Coordinates of C-alpha atoms in Angstrom, one line a residue:
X10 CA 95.9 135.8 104.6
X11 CA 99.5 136.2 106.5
X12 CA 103.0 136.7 106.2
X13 CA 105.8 136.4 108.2
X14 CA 109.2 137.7 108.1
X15 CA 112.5 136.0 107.0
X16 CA 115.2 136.9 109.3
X17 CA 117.7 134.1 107.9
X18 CA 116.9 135.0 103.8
X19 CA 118.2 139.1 104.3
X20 CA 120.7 140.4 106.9
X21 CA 120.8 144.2 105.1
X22 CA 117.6 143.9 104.0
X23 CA 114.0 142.7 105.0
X24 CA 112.8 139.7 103.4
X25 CA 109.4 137.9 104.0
X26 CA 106.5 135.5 102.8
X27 CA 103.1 136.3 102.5
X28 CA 100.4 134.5 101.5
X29 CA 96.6 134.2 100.9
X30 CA 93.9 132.2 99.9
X31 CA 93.3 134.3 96.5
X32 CA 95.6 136.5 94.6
X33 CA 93.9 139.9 96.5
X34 CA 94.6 138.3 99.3
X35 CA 98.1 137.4 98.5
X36 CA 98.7 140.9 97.4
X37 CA 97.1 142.5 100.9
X38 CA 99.2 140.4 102.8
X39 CA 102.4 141.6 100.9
X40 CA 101.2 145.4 101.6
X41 CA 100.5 144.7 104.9
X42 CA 103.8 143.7 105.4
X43 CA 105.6 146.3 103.4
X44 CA 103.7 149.0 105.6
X45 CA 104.2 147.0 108.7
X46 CA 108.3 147.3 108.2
X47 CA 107.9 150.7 107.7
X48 CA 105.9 151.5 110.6
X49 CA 103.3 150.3 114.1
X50 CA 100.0 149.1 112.0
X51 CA 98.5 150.4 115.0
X52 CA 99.0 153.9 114.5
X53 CA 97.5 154.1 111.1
X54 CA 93.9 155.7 110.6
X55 CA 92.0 155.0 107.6
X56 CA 91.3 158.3 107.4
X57 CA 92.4 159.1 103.5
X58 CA 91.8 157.2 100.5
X59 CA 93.1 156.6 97.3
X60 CA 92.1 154.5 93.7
X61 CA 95.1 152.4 92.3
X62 CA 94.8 150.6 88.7
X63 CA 97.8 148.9 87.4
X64 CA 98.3 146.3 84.8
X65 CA 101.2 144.2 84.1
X66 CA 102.0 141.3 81.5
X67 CA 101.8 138.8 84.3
X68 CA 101.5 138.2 87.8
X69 CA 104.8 138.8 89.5
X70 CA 105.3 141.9 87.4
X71 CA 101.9 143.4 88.8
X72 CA 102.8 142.3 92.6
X73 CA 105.6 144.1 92.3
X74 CA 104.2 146.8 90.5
X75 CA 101.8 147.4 93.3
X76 CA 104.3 147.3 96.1
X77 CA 106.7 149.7 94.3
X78 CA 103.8 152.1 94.3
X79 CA 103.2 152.2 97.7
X80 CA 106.4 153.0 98.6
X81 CA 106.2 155.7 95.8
X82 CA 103.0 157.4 97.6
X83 CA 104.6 156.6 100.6
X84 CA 108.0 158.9 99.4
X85 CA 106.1 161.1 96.8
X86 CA 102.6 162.2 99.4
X87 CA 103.6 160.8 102.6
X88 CA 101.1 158.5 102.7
X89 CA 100.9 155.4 104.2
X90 CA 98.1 152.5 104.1
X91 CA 96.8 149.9 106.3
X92 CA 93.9 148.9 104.7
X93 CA 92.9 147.7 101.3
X94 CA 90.6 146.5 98.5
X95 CA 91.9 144.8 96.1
X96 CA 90.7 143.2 92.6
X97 CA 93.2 141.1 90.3
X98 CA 91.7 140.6 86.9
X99 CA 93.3 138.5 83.5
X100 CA 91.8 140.6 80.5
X101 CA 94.7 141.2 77.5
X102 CA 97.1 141.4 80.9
X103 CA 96.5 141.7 84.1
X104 CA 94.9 144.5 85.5
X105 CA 95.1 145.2 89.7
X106 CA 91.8 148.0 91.0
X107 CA 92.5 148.8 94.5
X108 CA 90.8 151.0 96.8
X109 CA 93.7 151.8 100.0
X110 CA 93.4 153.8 103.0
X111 CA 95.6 155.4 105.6
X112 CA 96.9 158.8 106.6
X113 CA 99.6 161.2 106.3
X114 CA 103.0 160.2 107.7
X115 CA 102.8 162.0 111.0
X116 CA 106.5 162.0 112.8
X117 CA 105.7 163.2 116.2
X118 CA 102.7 160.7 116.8
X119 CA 103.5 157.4 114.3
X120 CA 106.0 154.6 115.2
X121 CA 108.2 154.9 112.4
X122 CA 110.2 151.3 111.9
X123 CA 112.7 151.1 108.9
X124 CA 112.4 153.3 105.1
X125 CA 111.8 150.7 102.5
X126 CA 113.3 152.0 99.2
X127 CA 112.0 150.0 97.0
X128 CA 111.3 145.9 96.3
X129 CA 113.9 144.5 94.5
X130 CA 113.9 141.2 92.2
X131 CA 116.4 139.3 94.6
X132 CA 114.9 135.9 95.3
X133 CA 111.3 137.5 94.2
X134 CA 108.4 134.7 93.8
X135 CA 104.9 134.3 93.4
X136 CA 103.4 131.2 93.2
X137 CA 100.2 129.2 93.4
X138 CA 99.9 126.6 96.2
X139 CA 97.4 123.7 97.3
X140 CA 96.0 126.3 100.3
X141 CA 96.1 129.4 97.4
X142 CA 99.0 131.4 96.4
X143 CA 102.4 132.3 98.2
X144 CA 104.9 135.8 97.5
X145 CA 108.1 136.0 98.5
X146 CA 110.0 139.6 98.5
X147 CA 113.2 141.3 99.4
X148 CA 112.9 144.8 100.3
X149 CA 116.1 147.6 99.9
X150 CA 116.2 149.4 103.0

């Protein structure tokens, strides 16, 4: 699991690549990076959990499903995440579980980085690869 950032895809925006062995770990690597735009990994506790369920009529609709909700919690609770559980299941669509953790956004003690608004379709991409699966995502900032 891993992603990297695409400086020469977005000037205005952030874009990067993630990608993992599995689908969860595809879609970890993507909210890694997400949180990581938004602030220092480093100063996030798992101190507070929450459940996420989603489902989606395919796979690139439930990535981006899942990322837009963590920027909702992030805007709607203040919550940010740095770790997570994920399960990706096909039943009659596809259903994401995910157990996530991190803590209040604290201003005075948290490196805050940019304020992602929201993922946006622009040059969005999920595929499966030889080594396991690949995302690629544009973030509004």
């Amino acid at each position: 699991m891993s992603y990297r950032y695409l400086e020469e895809v977005a000037i205005a925006d952030v874009a990067f690549e993630a990608e993992g062995r599995t689908l969860s770990e595809v879609f970890e690597a993507s909210a890694l990076a997400v949180t990581e735009t938004m602030v220092d990994l480093d100063g996030l506790s798992p101190v507070q959990s929450c459940q996420i369920s989603l489902t989606a009529e395919d796979l690139e609709t439930l990535l981006f499903r899942w990322l837009a909700e963590l920027i909702y919690l992030k805007d709607s609770a203040c919550l940010l995440f740095g770790r997570f559980e994920i399960s990706i299941r096909e039943a009659t669509e596809w259903e994401l579980e995910a157990t996530v953790w991190g803590n209040l956004i604290d201003y005075e003690k948290m490196s805050l980085r940019l304020d992602v608004k929201a993922v946006t379709y622009h040059l969005f991409a999920l595929e499966q690869t030889p080594q396991g699966w690949r995302a690629r995502i544009v973030l509004d900032i």
